[in-house]
Amino acid sequence: MWRHVARIHSDGEALGRAIRRATDLPKVEGQGVRLKPCNEHFAFFKKKNYFKTLTTTCRYNHTGTQFFEIKKSRPLTALMDIAKEMTREALPIKCLEAVILGIYLTNSMPGVERFPISFQSQFSGNHFHHIVLGVHSGGRFGALGISRREDLMFKPLELRTLTDLVQDFEGAYRGYWHTLRKVRIGQYVSHDPHSVEQIEWKHSILDLEKLTKEELRKELERHTRDMRLKIGKPAPPSPTKDRRNSIGSPLRGPGSPVRRISRTERRYRG
């Protein structure tokens, strides 16, 4: 972080030294992420501040520096290690990191199924990418996430179908003069934090330019059925302690989470 300050500030090195040597700075207490018991979560999910309580610790990242390395090909257990690091470091995050953090925070809620939904929109000739964590419980759909736009992240757990959820996001994009081009929807994510499964990020790829509303509805209904079928399938065995240790640290080095943004991560602007 200090190296980043030195690069972008005209007097960065001197400024960093002055701050680090100061003895009269006020002490700021870190805010850990505390979860309520599972039986309280369903009511909590329906409140708009569910994910906002998370962002009091991890705010949207406007810095231009990616603090956490999210590789989609990593097993779930490695991604959960990164999520733990996010709660400890309380550094700014973007939408892809928020999806991983959302999975981590809802692992103890077996009645809530989670799945990734990514969007590709177009505005003024440019394409933009965003991703949220879809949630399904009690026959209702919703979403968790983080974005610079209020209506492109949290969706209350009140929508009756996956079609309703996608259309809600599509309407939000229209409000910002964006045309939603593609939607990619993954499969349900395991609740086992030590699972060696990889997240299936794009089980269904829907091209909204080529699908009629009725075709889109049928595709989303098919995807919903596919997700339900996965619930009954046994998950791969969790890794042993030695295997988990061999996966490696989610960060580049201890106490130094600053890193370059990968090509995949640059796509997601939230």
Short mmCIF file of C-alpha atoms in Angstrom, two decimals:
data_model
loop_
_atom_site.label_atom_id
_atom_site.label_comp_id
_atom_site.label_asym_id
_atom_site.label_seq_id
_atom_site.Cartn_x
_atom_site.Cartn_y
_atom_site.Cartn_z
CA MET A 1 0.00 0.00 0.00
CA TRP A 2 2.81 2.38 0.85
CA ARG A 3 4.51 1.62 -2.46
CA HIS A 4 1.26 2.47 -4.22
CA VAL A 5 1.09 5.82 -2.36
CA ALA A 6 4.68 6.57 -3.36
CA ARG A 7 3.85 5.95 -7.03
CA ILE A 8 0.67 8.01 -7.31
CA HIS A 9 1.37 10.92 -4.94
CA SER A 10 3.71 13.74 -5.92
CA ASP A 11 5.39 13.58 -2.52
CA GLY A 12 4.44 10.01 -1.75
CA GLU A 13 7.58 8.68 -0.09
CA ALA A 14 7.90 11.62 2.29
CA LEU A 15 4.18 11.54 3.02
CA GLY A 16 4.33 7.83 3.81
CA ARG A 17 7.30 8.27 6.15
CA ALA A 18 5.58 11.13 7.96
CA ILE A 19 2.42 9.10 8.54
CA ARG A 20 4.24 5.99 9.65
CA ARG A 21 6.46 7.88 12.09
CA ALA A 22 3.63 9.93 13.60
CA THR A 23 2.91 9.15 17.25
CA ASP A 24 -0.21 11.28 17.72
CA LEU A 25 -2.55 9.65 15.18
CA PRO A 26 -5.94 8.54 16.57
CA LYS A 27 -6.36 4.80 17.00
CA VAL A 28 -8.99 3.27 14.72
CA GLU A 29 -10.53 0.04 15.88
CA GLY A 30 -10.93 -2.62 13.17
CA GLN A 31 -14.46 -3.80 12.48
CA GLY A 32 -14.67 -7.55 12.18
CA VAL A 33 -17.50 -9.20 10.30
CA ARG A 34 -19.87 -10.75 12.84
CA LEU A 35 -22.68 -13.00 11.72
CA LYS A 36 -26.00 -13.53 13.45
CA PRO A 37 -27.18 -17.08 14.20
CA CYS A 38 -28.62 -18.90 11.21
CA ASN A 39 -32.21 -18.67 12.44
CA GLU A 40 -31.98 -14.88 12.28
CA HIS A 41 -30.51 -14.72 8.80
CA PHE A 42 -33.69 -15.09 6.78
CA ALA A 43 -35.21 -11.90 8.18
CA PHE A 44 -31.82 -10.22 7.89
CA PHE A 45 -31.55 -11.19 4.21
CA LYS A 46 -34.70 -9.23 3.40
CA LYS A 47 -33.26 -6.01 4.74
CA LYS A 48 -31.37 -3.80 2.38
CA ASN A 49 -28.55 -3.29 4.86
CA TYR A 50 -27.47 -6.97 4.88
CA PHE A 51 -24.56 -6.45 2.55
CA LYS A 52 -24.15 -2.81 3.62
CA THR A 53 -23.08 -4.04 7.05
CA LEU A 54 -20.31 -5.86 5.24
CA THR A 55 -19.23 -2.75 3.32
CA THR A 56 -18.71 -0.81 6.55
CA THR A 57 -15.61 -2.99 6.75
CA CYS A 58 -14.90 -3.59 3.03
CA ARG A 59 -15.80 -0.58 0.89
CA TYR A 60 -15.87 -0.29 -2.90
CA ASN A 61 -12.38 -0.07 -4.34
CA HIS A 62 -11.84 3.20 -6.21
CA THR A 63 -8.04 3.15 -5.75
CA GLY A 64 -7.08 1.50 -9.04
CA THR A 65 -5.11 -1.15 -7.13
CA GLN A 66 -6.38 -4.70 -6.70
CA PHE A 67 -5.66 -5.86 -3.16
CA PHE A 68 -6.75 -9.50 -3.41
CA GLU A 69 -5.95 -12.03 -6.10
CA ILE A 70 -9.07 -13.81 -7.35
CA LYS A 71 -8.35 -16.61 -9.80
CA LYS A 72 -11.58 -18.24 -10.90
CA SER A 73 -9.85 -21.57 -11.52
CA ARG A 74 -8.84 -21.98 -7.88
CA PRO A 75 -10.65 -24.51 -5.70
CA LEU A 76 -13.29 -23.23 -3.34
CA THR A 77 -11.14 -23.84 -0.26
CA ALA A 78 -8.44 -21.47 -1.58
CA LEU A 79 -11.02 -18.78 -2.40
CA MET A 80 -12.41 -19.06 1.13
CA ASP A 81 -8.92 -18.41 2.48
CA ILE A 82 -8.91 -15.18 0.48
CA ALA A 83 -12.32 -14.26 1.91
CA LYS A 84 -10.95 -14.68 5.45
CA GLU A 85 -8.09 -12.40 4.48
CA MET A 86 -10.59 -9.77 3.30
CA THR A 87 -12.34 -9.75 6.67
CA ARG A 88 -9.00 -9.36 8.46
CA GLU A 89 -7.51 -6.66 6.22
CA ALA A 90 -10.75 -4.64 5.68
CA LEU A 91 -9.37 -3.23 2.40
CA PRO A 92 -11.57 -1.90 -0.43
CA ILE A 93 -13.00 -4.52 -2.79
CA LYS A 94 -14.81 -4.76 -6.13
CA CYS A 95 -17.63 -6.93 -7.39
CA LEU A 96 -15.67 -10.16 -8.03
CA GLU A 97 -14.17 -10.12 -4.55
CA ALA A 98 -17.61 -9.36 -3.10
CA VAL A 99 -18.97 -12.56 -4.68
CA ILE A 100 -16.26 -14.62 -2.94
CA LEU A 101 -16.91 -12.81 0.33
CA GLY A 102 -20.65 -13.34 -0.04
CA ILE A 103 -20.09 -17.09 -0.45
CA TYR A 104 -17.92 -17.14 2.66
CA LEU A 105 -20.47 -15.25 4.76
CA THR A 106 -23.35 -17.52 3.72
CA ASN A 107 -21.58 -20.88 4.02
CA SER A 108 -23.24 -21.48 7.40
CA MET A 109 -26.72 -21.05 5.88
CA PRO A 110 -27.56 -24.43 4.30
CA GLY A 111 -31.06 -23.26 3.39
CA VAL A 112 -29.66 -20.55 1.12
CA GLU A 113 -28.24 -21.62 -2.25
CA ARG A 114 -25.70 -19.35 -3.94
CA PHE A 115 -24.70 -19.01 -7.61
CA PRO A 116 -22.72 -16.42 -9.62
CA ILE A 117 -24.41 -14.16 -12.18
CA SER A 118 -22.24 -12.02 -14.47
CA PHE A 119 -23.40 -9.31 -16.84
CA GLN A 120 -21.95 -7.80 -19.99
CA SER A 121 -23.45 -4.43 -20.89
CA GLN A 122 -22.74 -1.88 -23.60
CA PHE A 123 -22.70 1.89 -23.41
CA SER A 124 -21.40 4.36 -25.99
CA GLY A 125 -19.60 1.59 -27.90
CA ASN A 126 -17.81 0.21 -24.83
CA HIS A 127 -18.46 -3.07 -23.01
CA PHE A 128 -18.65 -3.31 -19.24
CA HIS A 129 -18.61 -6.36 -16.97
CA HIS A 130 -20.18 -6.87 -13.57
CA ILE A 131 -20.86 -9.86 -11.32
CA VAL A 132 -23.06 -10.55 -8.30
CA LEU A 133 -23.91 -13.54 -6.12
CA GLY A 134 -27.40 -14.84 -6.82
CA VAL A 135 -29.20 -16.36 -3.83
CA HIS A 136 -32.21 -18.70 -3.64
CA SER A 137 -34.13 -19.65 -0.51
CA GLY A 138 -37.72 -20.44 0.38
CA GLY A 139 -38.78 -20.33 -3.27
CA ARG A 140 -37.51 -16.76 -3.71
CA PHE A 141 -34.50 -15.27 -5.51
CA GLY A 142 -32.29 -12.31 -4.63
CA ALA A 143 -28.67 -11.17 -4.94
CA LEU A 144 -25.70 -9.96 -2.92
CA GLY A 145 -22.87 -7.86 -4.28
CA ILE A 146 -21.12 -4.54 -4.38
CA SER A 147 -21.25 -1.83 -7.02
CA ARG A 148 -20.96 1.90 -7.50
CA ARG A 149 -24.67 1.76 -8.40
CA GLU A 150 -27.20 1.06 -5.66
CA ASP A 151 -29.51 -1.06 -7.84
CA LEU A 152 -26.75 -3.17 -9.40
CA MET A 153 -25.82 -5.05 -6.25
CA PHE A 154 -28.29 -6.02 -3.50
CA LYS A 155 -31.64 -7.50 -4.49
CA PRO A 156 -34.06 -8.49 -1.68
CA LEU A 157 -34.87 -12.17 -1.37
CA GLU A 158 -38.37 -11.55 -2.75
CA LEU A 159 -38.31 -12.32 -6.48
CA ARG A 160 -40.35 -15.36 -7.51
CA THR A 161 -38.22 -16.62 -10.41
CA LEU A 162 -34.74 -16.37 -11.86
CA THR A 163 -36.34 -14.56 -14.81
CA ASP A 164 -37.64 -11.87 -12.46
CA LEU A 165 -34.15 -11.45 -11.01
CA VAL A 166 -32.48 -11.06 -14.41
CA GLN A 167 -35.18 -8.66 -15.59
CA ASP A 168 -34.71 -6.58 -12.45
CA PHE A 169 -31.02 -6.15 -13.27
CA GLU A 170 -31.83 -5.46 -16.92
CA GLY A 171 -34.17 -2.66 -15.88
CA ALA A 172 -31.47 -1.19 -13.64
CA TYR A 173 -29.01 -1.19 -16.55
CA ARG A 174 -31.54 0.61 -18.75
CA GLY A 175 -31.76 3.29 -16.08
CA TYR A 176 -28.08 4.04 -16.69
CA TRP A 177 -28.47 3.94 -20.50
CA HIS A 178 -26.65 0.62 -20.70
CA THR A 179 -27.84 -2.18 -22.97
CA LEU A 180 -27.50 -5.59 -21.35
CA ARG A 181 -25.94 -7.90 -23.95
CA LYS A 182 -25.06 -11.15 -22.20
CA VAL A 183 -25.81 -12.87 -18.93
CA ARG A 184 -23.70 -15.76 -17.63
CA ILE A 185 -25.10 -17.84 -14.79
CA GLY A 186 -23.22 -20.45 -12.81
CA GLN A 187 -24.24 -23.44 -10.75
CA TYR A 188 -24.95 -23.65 -7.02
CA VAL A 189 -21.80 -23.33 -4.92
CA SER A 190 -20.94 -25.91 -2.26
CA HIS A 191 -21.43 -24.95 1.41
CA ASP A 192 -18.28 -26.87 2.35
CA PRO A 193 -15.53 -24.24 2.86
CA HIS A 194 -12.89 -26.95 2.42
CA SER A 195 -14.25 -28.28 -0.87
CA VAL A 196 -11.76 -28.76 -3.70
CA GLU A 197 -14.51 -28.09 -6.24
CA GLN A 198 -14.09 -25.20 -8.65
CA ILE A 199 -16.96 -22.75 -8.89
CA GLU A 200 -18.88 -23.26 -12.11
CA TRP A 201 -19.07 -19.64 -13.25
CA LYS A 202 -20.95 -19.97 -16.53
CA HIS A 203 -23.16 -23.01 -16.79
CA SER A 204 -25.51 -20.98 -19.01
CA ILE A 205 -24.47 -18.18 -21.37
CA LEU A 206 -27.45 -16.16 -22.56
CA ASP A 207 -27.15 -13.77 -25.50
CA LEU A 208 -29.96 -11.28 -24.97
CA GLU A 209 -29.58 -9.91 -28.49
CA LYS A 210 -30.52 -13.27 -29.99
CA LEU A 211 -33.18 -14.47 -27.55
CA THR A 212 -36.80 -13.39 -27.48
CA LYS A 213 -38.35 -12.76 -24.06
CA GLU A 214 -40.07 -16.13 -24.19
CA GLU A 215 -36.87 -17.93 -25.18
CA LEU A 216 -35.02 -16.17 -22.39
CA ARG A 217 -37.67 -17.23 -19.88
CA LYS A 218 -37.41 -20.86 -21.01
CA GLU A 219 -33.61 -20.82 -20.80
CA LEU A 220 -33.74 -19.41 -17.28
CA GLU A 221 -36.30 -22.02 -16.24
CA ARG A 222 -34.03 -24.74 -17.66
CA HIS A 223 -31.09 -23.33 -15.72
CA THR A 224 -33.15 -23.27 -12.52
CA ARG A 225 -33.94 -26.97 -13.01
CA ASP A 226 -30.26 -27.74 -13.64
CA MET A 227 -29.30 -26.02 -10.39
CA ARG A 228 -31.87 -28.01 -8.43
CA LEU A 229 -30.50 -31.25 -9.87
CA LYS A 230 -27.02 -30.39 -8.61
CA ILE A 231 -28.16 -30.27 -4.98
CA GLY A 232 -28.51 -34.06 -4.86
CA LYS A 233 -25.09 -34.77 -6.35
CA PRO A 234 -22.30 -35.71 -3.89
CA ALA A 235 -19.44 -33.23 -3.65
CA PRO A 236 -15.78 -34.27 -4.05
CA PRO A 237 -14.05 -35.13 -0.75
CA SER A 238 -12.48 -32.24 1.14
CA PRO A 239 -8.67 -32.03 1.07
CA THR A 240 -6.51 -33.20 3.94
CA LYS A 241 -4.68 -30.66 6.07
CA ASP A 242 -1.48 -31.25 4.09
CA ARG A 243 -3.36 -30.70 0.82
CA ARG A 244 -4.86 -27.45 2.09
CA ASN A 245 -1.44 -26.22 3.13
CA SER A 246 -0.07 -26.96 -0.35
CA ILE A 247 -2.67 -24.70 -1.97
CA GLY A 248 -0.70 -21.68 -0.85
CA SER A 249 -1.49 -18.26 0.53
CA PRO A 250 -4.11 -16.17 -1.28
CA LEU A 251 -1.90 -13.10 -1.06
CA ARG A 252 1.44 -12.38 -2.65
CA GLY A 253 3.16 -12.09 0.68
CA PRO A 254 2.37 -11.48 4.37
CA GLY A 255 1.45 -7.90 5.15
CA SER A 256 1.71 -6.89 1.50
CA PRO A 257 -1.55 -7.45 -0.36
CA VAL A 258 -0.89 -4.85 -3.09
CA ARG A 259 -0.57 -6.41 -6.52
CA ARG A 260 -1.16 -5.78 -10.19
CA ILE A 261 -4.64 -6.31 -11.54
CA SER A 262 -4.98 -9.39 -13.72
CA ARG A 263 -6.76 -9.33 -17.07
CA THR A 264 -9.74 -11.22 -15.64
CA GLU A 265 -10.11 -8.85 -12.72
CA ARG A 266 -9.87 -5.74 -14.92
CA ARG A 267 -13.03 -6.87 -16.71
CA TYR A 268 -15.18 -6.49 -13.63
CA ARG A 269 -15.76 -2.81 -12.96
CA GLY A 270 -18.93 -3.08 -10.90
#
